[in-house]
Short mmCIF file of C-alpha atoms in Angstrom, two decimals:
data_model
loop_
_atom_site.label_atom_id
_atom_site.label_comp_id
_atom_site.label_asym_id
_atom_site.label_seq_id
_atom_site.Cartn_x
_atom_site.Cartn_y
_atom_site.Cartn_z
CA MET A 1481 37.99 43.43 8.45
CA ARG A 1482 40.64 41.11 7.08
CA PRO A 1483 41.02 41.43 3.31
CA ASP A 1484 39.92 38.59 1.07
CA PHE A 1485 43.31 37.02 0.33
CA GLN A 1486 42.15 35.45 -2.92
CA THR A 1487 41.14 38.89 -4.21
CA LEU A 1488 44.31 40.42 -2.81
CA ASP A 1489 46.41 37.79 -4.60
CA GLU A 1490 44.57 38.45 -7.87
CA ILE A 1491 45.12 42.22 -7.62
CA THR A 1492 48.79 41.62 -6.79
CA ARG A 1493 49.23 39.33 -9.81
CA ARG A 1494 47.56 41.85 -12.12
CA LEU A 1495 49.76 44.68 -10.87
CA ALA A 1496 52.89 42.57 -11.31
CA ALA A 1497 51.79 41.52 -14.81
CA ALA A 1498 51.50 45.19 -15.77
CA VAL A 1499 55.18 45.78 -14.99
CA PRO A 1500 57.23 46.57 -18.13
CA GLY A 1501 59.40 43.78 -19.53
CA GLU A 1502 62.70 45.37 -18.51
CA ILE A 1503 61.96 44.93 -14.83
CA LYS A 1504 60.15 41.60 -14.93
CA THR A 1505 63.17 40.01 -13.24
CA ALA A 1506 62.15 41.80 -10.05
CA ARG A 1507 58.56 40.58 -10.41
CA ALA A 1508 58.51 38.38 -7.28
CA GLU A 1509 59.85 41.22 -5.17
CA LEU A 1510 57.34 43.64 -6.69
CA GLU A 1511 54.48 41.21 -6.04
CA ALA A 1512 55.51 40.99 -2.38
CA GLN A 1513 55.70 44.78 -2.10
CA PHE A 1514 52.35 45.25 -3.88
CA ARG A 1515 50.76 42.72 -1.54
CA THR A 1516 52.19 44.41 1.57
CA ILE A 1517 51.00 47.83 0.44
CA LEU A 1518 47.53 46.59 -0.53
CA GLU A 1519 47.07 44.61 2.67
CA ALA A 1520 48.08 47.60 4.80
CA THR A 1521 45.73 49.86 2.85
CA PHE A 1522 42.78 47.48 3.16
CA ASN A 1523 43.41 47.06 6.88
CA ARG A 1524 43.29 50.85 7.40
CA LEU A 1525 39.95 51.15 5.62
CA ASP A 1526 36.77 50.69 7.62
CA LEU A 1527 35.33 47.93 5.43
CA VAL A 1528 32.83 45.19 6.14
CA THR A 1529 32.62 41.78 4.54
CA ARG A 1530 29.86 40.94 2.08
CA GLU A 1531 28.40 38.60 4.72
CA GLU A 1532 28.28 41.38 7.33
CA PHE A 1533 26.71 43.73 4.77
CA GLU A 1534 23.99 41.20 3.85
CA ILE A 1535 23.18 40.60 7.53
CA GLN A 1536 22.78 44.32 8.16
CA LYS A 1537 20.67 44.68 5.02
CA LYS A 1538 18.25 42.03 6.36
CA VAL A 1539 18.16 43.68 9.79
CA LEU A 1540 17.33 47.02 8.18
CA ALA A 1541 14.55 45.46 6.07
CA ARG A 1542 12.99 43.84 9.16
CA THR A 1543 13.26 47.12 11.07
CA ARG A 1544 11.56 48.96 8.21
CA GLU A 1545 8.71 46.41 8.18
CA LYS A 1546 8.22 46.80 11.93
CA LEU A 1547 8.23 50.59 11.65
CA GLU A 1548 5.63 50.52 8.88
CA ALA A 1549 3.44 48.17 10.95
CA LEU A 1550 3.73 50.46 13.97
CA GLU A 1551 2.90 53.52 11.83
CA ALA A 1552 -0.18 51.74 10.45
CA ALA A 1553 -1.29 50.69 13.94
CA LEU A 1554 -0.83 54.22 15.22
CA ALA A 1555 -2.76 55.62 12.26
CA ARG A 1556 -5.63 53.19 12.92
CA ALA A 1557 -5.60 54.11 16.60
CA THR A 1558 -5.76 57.82 15.84
CA ASP A 1559 -8.04 57.51 12.77
CA ARG A 1560 -5.66 59.05 10.26
CA PRO A 1561 -3.88 57.58 7.22
CA ALA A 1562 -0.33 56.32 7.66
CA GLU A 1563 2.41 58.16 5.76
CA HIS A 1564 5.32 56.26 4.19
#
């Protein structure tokens, strides 16, 4: 997954803003280094986007519904109550 660059930029700005006043002159360089480190870290993680997560959540819900319907049909066919 590619990191969300807007979020990455915001995190980078916040980190740079937290730098003590004495080294604020190196702020641009620090921002670039923070961004490089964060981007590399996010790329190593096995993350999914919110969109991918929502899609899988819907797939799981549909699968659960189908399973419950099959369990109910099986219970009716064998004359015993379905367990959930």
